[in-house]
Tab-separated table of C-alpha atoms and ligand atoms in Angstrom:
chain	number	residue	atom	x	y	z
A	1	UNK	CA	-23.795	-10.545	-10.913
A	2	UNK	CA	-22.887	-10.345	-7.224
A	3	UNK	CA	-19.664	-8.436	-7.822
A	4	UNK	CA	-20.943	-5.765	-10.211
A	5	UNK	CA	-18.875	-2.594	-9.817
A	6	UNK	CA	-16.193	-4.267	-7.683
A	7	UNK	CA	-12.491	-4.022	-8.499
A	8	UNK	CA	-10.458	-7.205	-7.911
A	9	UNK	CA	-6.798	-8.163	-8.153
A	10	UNK	CA	-5.984	-11.826	-8.790
A	11	UNK	CA	-2.278	-12.555	-8.401
A	12	UNK	CA	-1.257	-15.604	-10.406
A	13	UNK	CA	-4.361	-15.040	-12.527
A	14	UNK	CA	-2.642	-15.873	-15.813
A	15	UNK	CA	-2.830	-19.665	-15.496
A	16	UNK	CA	-4.209	-22.641	-13.608
A	17	UNK	CA	-6.420	-22.036	-10.591
A	18	UNK	CA	-5.844	-18.246	-10.729
A	19	UNK	CA	-7.140	-18.135	-14.295
A	20	UNK	CA	-10.357	-19.879	-13.170
A	21	UNK	CA	-10.652	-17.427	-10.272
A	22	UNK	CA	-10.172	-14.420	-12.576
A	23	UNK	CA	-12.835	-15.888	-14.881
A	24	UNK	CA	-15.317	-16.535	-12.048
A	25	UNK	CA	-14.943	-13.022	-10.594
A	26	UNK	CA	-15.291	-11.472	-14.055
A	27	UNK	CA	-18.416	-13.546	-14.705
A	28	UNK	CA	-19.858	-12.096	-11.481
A	29	UNK	CA	-19.349	-8.558	-12.820
A	30	UNK	CA	-16.049	-7.566	-11.191
A	31	UNK	CA	-13.359	-5.617	-13.042
A	32	UNK	CA	-10.393	-7.935	-12.684
A	33	UNK	CA	-6.675	-7.130	-12.710
A	34	UNK	CA	-4.591	-10.174	-13.623
A	35	UNK	CA	-1.340	-9.597	-11.718
A	36	UNK	CA	1.208	-12.144	-12.829
A	37	UNK	CA	4.909	-12.540	-13.519
A	38	UNK	CA	4.080	-14.233	-16.865
A	39	UNK	CA	2.830	-11.296	-18.912
A	40	UNK	CA	2.577	-13.468	-22.051
A	41	UNK	CA	0.158	-15.909	-20.381
A	42	UNK	CA	-1.738	-13.088	-18.674
A	43	UNK	CA	-2.352	-11.428	-22.054
A	44	UNK	CA	-3.528	-14.792	-23.486
A	45	UNK	CA	-5.932	-15.233	-20.562
A	46	UNK	CA	-7.230	-11.681	-20.968
A	47	UNK	CA	-7.865	-12.191	-24.672
A	48	UNK	CA	-9.582	-15.518	-23.931
A	49	UNK	CA	-11.935	-13.659	-21.578
A	50	UNK	CA	-12.499	-10.976	-24.223
A	51	UNK	CA	-13.513	-13.690	-26.716
A	52	UNK	CA	-16.210	-14.726	-24.190
A	53	UNK	CA	-17.475	-11.136	-23.953
A	54	UNK	CA	-15.744	-10.587	-20.600
A	55	UNK	CA	-12.756	-8.382	-19.865
A	56	UNK	CA	-9.731	-8.227	-17.606
A	57	UNK	CA	-6.661	-6.004	-17.496
A	58	UNK	CA	-3.079	-7.235	-17.221
A	59	UNK	CA	-0.545	-5.958	-14.663
A	60	UNK	CA	2.873	-7.652	-14.775
A	61	UNK	CA	4.395	-8.185	-11.318
A	62	UNK	CA	6.706	-10.426	-9.362
A	63	UNK	CA	4.837	-10.684	-6.058
A	64	UNK	CA	8.063	-11.337	-4.133
A	65	UNK	CA	9.401	-7.874	-5.016
A	66	UNK	CA	8.015	-5.126	-2.754
A	67	UNK	CA	8.761	-2.304	-5.220
A	68	UNK	CA	6.950	-4.124	-8.011
A	69	UNK	CA	3.999	-4.961	-5.765
A	70	UNK	CA	3.565	-1.354	-4.653
A	71	UNK	CA	3.776	-0.167	-8.295
A	72	UNK	CA	1.248	-2.811	-9.413
A	73	UNK	CA	-1.286	-1.956	-6.694
A	74	UNK	CA	-0.962	1.768	-7.455
A	75	UNK	CA	-1.325	1.123	-11.212
A	76	UNK	CA	-4.509	-0.941	-10.640
A	77	UNK	CA	-5.917	1.833	-8.411
A	78	UNK	CA	-5.093	4.497	-11.012
A	79	UNK	CA	-6.405	2.555	-13.991
A	80	UNK	CA	-9.355	0.551	-12.614
A	81	UNK	CA	-10.255	2.303	-9.335
A	82	UNK	CA	-10.151	1.564	-5.588
A	83	UNK	CA	-9.576	-2.116	-4.870
A	84	UNK	CA	-12.396	-4.093	-3.209
A	85	UNK	CA	-11.049	-7.644	-3.503
A	86	UNK	CA	-7.571	-9.188	-3.427
A	87	UNK	CA	-6.984	-12.838	-4.235
A	88	UNK	CA	-3.489	-14.093	-3.400
A	89	UNK	CA	-3.156	-17.064	-5.739
A	90	UNK	CA	0.414	-16.722	-7.070
A	91	UNK	CA	2.460	-19.621	-5.777
A	92	UNK	CA	4.990	-22.230	-6.753
A	93	UNK	CA	5.367	-25.893	-5.900
A	94	UNK	CA	8.428	-27.725	-4.710
A	95	UNK	CA	9.703	-31.264	-4.781
A	96	UNK	CA	12.856	-32.306	-2.977
A	97	UNK	CA	13.602	-34.012	0.275
A	98	UNK	CA	14.173	-32.052	3.483
A	99	UNK	CA	17.770	-33.274	3.708
A	100	UNK	CA	18.571	-32.200	0.153
A	101	UNK	CA	16.792	-28.862	0.139
A	102	UNK	CA	19.095	-25.957	-0.773
A	103	UNK	CA	18.877	-22.637	1.030
A	104	UNK	CA	18.056	-20.673	-2.138
A	105	UNK	CA	15.164	-23.042	-2.984
A	106	UNK	CA	13.758	-22.593	0.537
A	107	UNK	CA	14.010	-18.810	0.129
A	108	UNK	CA	12.399	-18.832	-3.338
A	109	UNK	CA	9.335	-20.776	-2.142
A	110	UNK	CA	8.953	-18.604	0.958
A	111	UNK	CA	9.480	-15.382	-1.024
A	112	UNK	CA	6.698	-16.130	-3.515
A	113	UNK	CA	4.210	-18.171	-1.502
A	114	UNK	CA	4.396	-16.362	1.854
A	115	UNK	CA	6.171	-13.003	1.543
A	116	UNK	CA	4.427	-12.324	-1.786
A	117	UNK	CA	0.984	-12.727	-0.185
A	118	UNK	CA	2.059	-10.526	2.743
A	119	UNK	CA	3.319	-7.748	0.443
A	120	UNK	CA	0.200	-7.762	-1.746
A	121	UNK	CA	-2.182	-7.901	1.219
A	122	UNK	CA	-0.384	-5.087	3.046
A	123	UNK	CA	-0.287	-2.796	0.001
A	124	UNK	CA	-3.987	-3.417	-0.742
A	125	UNK	CA	-5.169	-3.341	2.897
A	126	UNK	CA	-3.466	0.011	3.584
A	127	UNK	CA	-5.533	1.528	0.787
A	128	UNK	CA	-8.712	-0.252	1.932
A	129	UNK	CA	-8.258	1.102	5.473
A	130	UNK	CA	-7.611	4.617	4.193
A	131	UNK	CA	-10.761	4.488	2.102
A	132	UNK	CA	-12.924	3.089	4.981
A	133	UNK	CA	-15.088	1.048	2.618
A	134	UNK	CA	-14.110	-2.444	3.811
A	135	UNK	CA	-12.855	-5.143	1.487
A	136	UNK	CA	-12.082	-8.811	0.900
A	137	UNK	CA	-8.811	-10.696	0.957
A	138	UNK	CA	-8.739	-14.376	-0.013
A	139	UNK	CA	-5.500	-16.363	-0.094
A	140	UNK	CA	-5.009	-19.719	-1.760
A	141	UNK	CA	-3.319	-22.072	0.654
A	142	UNK	CA	-3.398	-25.868	0.264
A	143	UNK	CA	-4.254	-28.993	2.171
A	144	UNK	CA	-0.469	-28.852	2.800
A	145	UNK	CA	-1.156	-25.982	5.226
A	146	UNK	CA	-2.282	-28.546	7.775
A	147	UNK	CA	-1.452	-31.985	6.314
A	148	UNK	CA	2.313	-32.400	6.110
A	149	UNK	CA	3.715	-34.354	3.212
A	150	UNK	CA	7.183	-35.553	2.287
A	151	UNK	CA	9.421	-33.687	-0.193
A	152	UNK	CA	7.551	-30.450	0.420
A	153	UNK	CA	9.091	-28.873	3.536
A	154	UNK	CA	9.218	-25.301	2.253
A	155	UNK	CA	5.876	-25.600	0.466
A	156	UNK	CA	4.072	-26.963	3.557
A	157	UNK	CA	5.731	-24.351	5.798
A	158	UNK	CA	4.841	-21.525	3.396
A	159	UNK	CA	1.184	-22.564	3.214
A	160	UNK	CA	0.907	-23.095	6.981
A	161	UNK	CA	2.465	-19.645	7.421
A	162	UNK	CA	0.003	-18.114	4.972
A	163	UNK	CA	-2.909	-19.701	6.839
A	164	UNK	CA	-1.731	-18.204	10.120
A	165	UNK	CA	-1.081	-14.845	8.421
A	166	UNK	CA	-4.687	-14.993	7.187
A	167	UNK	CA	-5.920	-15.310	10.772
A	168	UNK	CA	-3.740	-12.456	12.059
A	169	UNK	CA	-4.960	-10.218	9.240
A	170	UNK	CA	-8.564	-11.169	10.047
A	171	UNK	CA	-8.011	-9.954	13.623
A	172	UNK	CA	-6.287	-6.692	12.672
A	173	UNK	CA	-8.356	-5.785	9.614
A	174	UNK	CA	-11.784	-6.869	10.882
A	175	UNK	CA	-12.362	-3.549	12.709
A	176	UNK	CA	-11.930	-1.890	9.294
A	177	UNK	CA	-14.659	-4.013	7.704
A	178	UNK	CA	-12.183	-6.174	5.807
A	179	UNK	CA	-12.736	-9.932	5.791
A	180	UNK	CA	-9.705	-12.183	5.344
A	181	UNK	CA	-10.052	-15.861	4.493
A	182	UNK	CA	-8.231	-18.725	2.824
A	183	UNK	CA	-9.200	-21.474	0.397
A	184	UNK	CA	-7.238	-24.713	0.537
A	185	UNK	CA	-7.303	-26.797	-2.620
A	186	UNK	CA	-6.487	-30.459	-2.680
A	187	UNK	CA	-4.790	-31.851	-5.775
A	188	UNK	CA	-6.278	-29.856	-8.648
A	189	UNK	CA	-5.583	-30.673	-12.282
A	190	UNK	CA	-5.440	-27.475	-14.306
A	191	UNK	CA	-3.590	-28.115	-17.563
A	192	UNK	CA	-1.483	-25.061	-16.667
A	193	UNK	CA	1.643	-24.599	-18.781
A	194	UNK	CA	3.452	-23.311	-15.666
A	195	UNK	CA	3.001	-25.942	-12.995
A	196	UNK	CA	4.558	-29.368	-13.359
A	197	UNK	CA	1.943	-32.104	-13.793
A	198	UNK	CA	1.705	-34.567	-10.890
A	199	UNK	CA	2.975	-38.057	-11.637
A	200	UNK	CA	0.372	-40.765	-12.205
A	201	UNK	CA	1.541	-42.482	-8.997
A	202	UNK	CA	1.013	-39.308	-6.936
A	203	UNK	CA	-2.368	-38.680	-8.487
A	204	UNK	CA	-3.553	-42.252	-7.844
A	205	UNK	CA	-2.367	-42.150	-4.233
A	206	UNK	CA	-4.073	-38.798	-3.652
A	207	UNK	CA	-7.390	-39.834	-5.190
A	208	UNK	CA	-7.377	-42.992	-3.059
A	209	UNK	CA	-7.450	-40.691	-0.008
A	210	UNK	CA	-10.263	-38.455	-1.328
A	211	UNK	CA	-13.730	-39.511	-0.131
A	212	UNK	CA	-15.322	-38.007	-3.256
A	213	UNK	CA	-12.953	-40.062	-5.376
A	214	UNK	CA	-11.575	-37.480	-7.808
A	215	UNK	CA	-9.091	-34.644	-8.126
A	216	UNK	CA	-10.305	-31.054	-8.017
A	217	UNK	CA	-11.105	-28.871	-11.000
A	218	UNK	CA	-10.039	-25.230	-11.109
A	219	UNK	CA	-13.690	-24.134	-11.097
A	220	UNK	CA	-14.258	-25.995	-7.794
A	221	UNK	CA	-11.699	-23.687	-6.187
A	222	UNK	CA	-12.868	-20.578	-8.052
A	223	UNK	CA	-16.456	-20.997	-6.833
A	224	UNK	CA	-15.321	-21.011	-3.189
A	225	UNK	CA	-13.279	-17.856	-3.782
A	226	UNK	CA	-16.199	-16.158	-5.562
A	227	UNK	CA	-18.422	-17.027	-2.591
A	228	UNK	CA	-15.955	-15.572	-0.065
A	229	UNK	CA	-15.696	-12.408	-2.177
A	230	UNK	CA	-19.508	-12.055	-2.365
A	231	UNK	CA	-21.995	-10.392	0.001
A	232	UNK	CA	-23.149	-13.896	1.007
A	233	UNK	CA	-19.915	-14.200	3.004
A	234	UNK	CA	-20.200	-10.846	4.791
A	235	UNK	CA	-19.832	-12.376	8.274
A	236	UNK	CA	-17.112	-14.937	7.522
A	237	UNK	CA	-13.532	-14.018	8.438
A	238	UNK	CA	-10.361	-15.760	9.606
A	239	UNK	CA	-11.476	-19.075	8.115
A	240	UNK	CA	-10.142	-21.624	5.682
A	241	UNK	CA	-12.374	-23.616	3.360
A	242	UNK	CA	-10.652	-26.760	2.143
A	243	UNK	CA	-11.905	-27.590	-1.336
A	244	UNK	CA	-10.453	-31.071	-1.511
A	245	UNK	CA	-13.253	-33.615	-1.896
A	246	UNK	CA	-13.059	-34.378	1.829
A	247	UNK	CA	-9.336	-35.288	1.816
A	248	UNK	CA	-8.485	-33.236	4.900
A	249	UNK	CA	-11.449	-34.490	6.940
A	250	UNK	CA	-9.455	-37.476	8.133
A	251	UNK	CA	-8.224	-40.883	7.079
A	252	UNK	CA	-10.615	-43.354	5.484
A	253	UNK	CA	-10.982	-46.367	7.723
A	254	UNK	CA	-10.982	-49.911	6.413
A	255	UNK	CA	-14.200	-51.811	7.031
A	256	UNK	CA	-13.754	-55.440	8.102
B	301	NAD	N1	-2.854	-27.213	-8.472
B	301	NAD	C1	-2.908	-27.790	-7.284
B	301	NAD	O1	-3.055	-29.010	-7.147
B	301	NAD	C2	-2.837	-26.958	-6.026
B	301	NAD	C3	-3.149	-27.556	-4.807
B	301	NAD	C4	-3.095	-26.798	-3.641
B	301	NAD	C5	-2.758	-25.456	-3.701
B	301	NAD	N2	-2.448	-24.890	-4.902
B	301	NAD	C6	-2.087	-23.462	-4.888
B	301	NAD	O2	-2.918	-22.776	-5.810
B	301	NAD	C7	-2.194	-21.689	-6.376
B	301	NAD	C8	-2.235	-21.809	-7.889
B	301	NAD	O3	-1.670	-23.062	-8.273
B	301	NAD	P1	-1.734	-23.577	-9.762
B	301	NAD	O4	-1.733	-25.071	-9.709
B	301	NAD	O5	-2.797	-22.874	-10.513
B	301	NAD	O6	-0.266	-23.119	-10.257
B	301	NAD	P2	0.237	-22.542	-11.684
B	301	NAD	O7	1.712	-22.658	-11.647
B	301	NAD	O8	-0.508	-23.187	-12.793
B	301	NAD	O9	-0.177	-21.006	-11.619
B	301	NAD	C9	0.465	-20.116	-10.751
B	301	NAD	C10	0.429	-18.743	-11.356
B	301	NAD	O10	1.209	-17.903	-10.499
B	301	NAD	C11	2.111	-17.152	-11.287
B	301	NAD	N3	3.310	-16.822	-10.518
B	301	NAD	C12	4.296	-17.661	-10.103
B	301	NAD	N4	5.243	-16.974	-9.460
B	301	NAD	C13	4.855	-15.672	-9.457
B	301	NAD	C14	5.404	-14.474	-8.948
B	301	NAD	N5	6.596	-14.465	-8.322
B	301	NAD	N6	4.728	-13.319	-9.114
B	301	NAD	C15	3.537	-13.298	-9.756
B	301	NAD	N7	2.971	-14.402	-10.281
B	301	NAD	C16	3.614	-15.582	-10.124
B	301	NAD	C17	2.435	-18.068	-12.478
B	301	NAD	O11	2.948	-17.333	-13.583
B	301	NAD	C18	1.078	-18.686	-12.748
B	301	NAD	O12	0.303	-17.897	-13.615
B	301	NAD	C19	-0.788	-21.750	-5.787
B	301	NAD	O13	-0.698	-20.878	-4.699
B	301	NAD	C20	-0.671	-23.188	-5.341
B	301	NAD	O14	0.258	-23.379	-4.308
B	301	NAD	C21	-2.471	-25.596	-6.065
């Protein structure tokens, strides 16, 4: 129970990877706020945790809306207490070619994946600094933060931006005892009702480039986040851990 007594916000915690993160932090003793735009799914996730003898509270929010983010962070502080951990997981995918990408689609991806993380981190970090008790911020990026892929211009740019934002925050918030890190999943199959399933062709091509030979599971990602949120990671900041079966280590070479 490494996180006993800690208060954590998990954006996007209603489904997929975020749900596994909310579960892992709760299992470690944290009081978790599931902050998600899908209140229906968030309530389902919270009652699923309750059925396992765990508990989490639900706070509806669209992370791309600064007024809603400020209200959510204040509501969590009022209802659960001062925030120790923020996990920026809320994000959306994208699939269209660079030449065909519409301006509003570009803006939607950037608003949720990049601006949303900025707004949540700023609102939480201001309170952490005021309280002088340190804190943890972990953002979910992607292998796409450093490995470009086709049909994902806005997505890749948003995740690369979030990775760099992570490093800037590590520099500026470190003197306040706040660590800021990122976790970069490879292709992770979640069964989420929100995210579109990858095609079989995409999945096969991805697995062929993964040294460990499989896609990720949500718990693989959640364990890395739980580690970065724990006292075992006290001296780690400004880093990204890719949880991708070795995919981003480099290209497999063909042996003759
Ligand atoms: N699944 C993968 O293969 C994979 C790989 C790399 C990175 N990621 C990243 O991991 C994170 C989670 O992905 P996932 O596969 O679990 O996706 P998902 O769609 O299953 O879950 C995302 C969650 O975020 C919430 N959300 C979406 N927009 C929101 C908004 N504006 N405000 C608040 N909540 C919002 C959704 O309701 C959902 O609960 C994302 O940031 C994604 O980019 C996923």
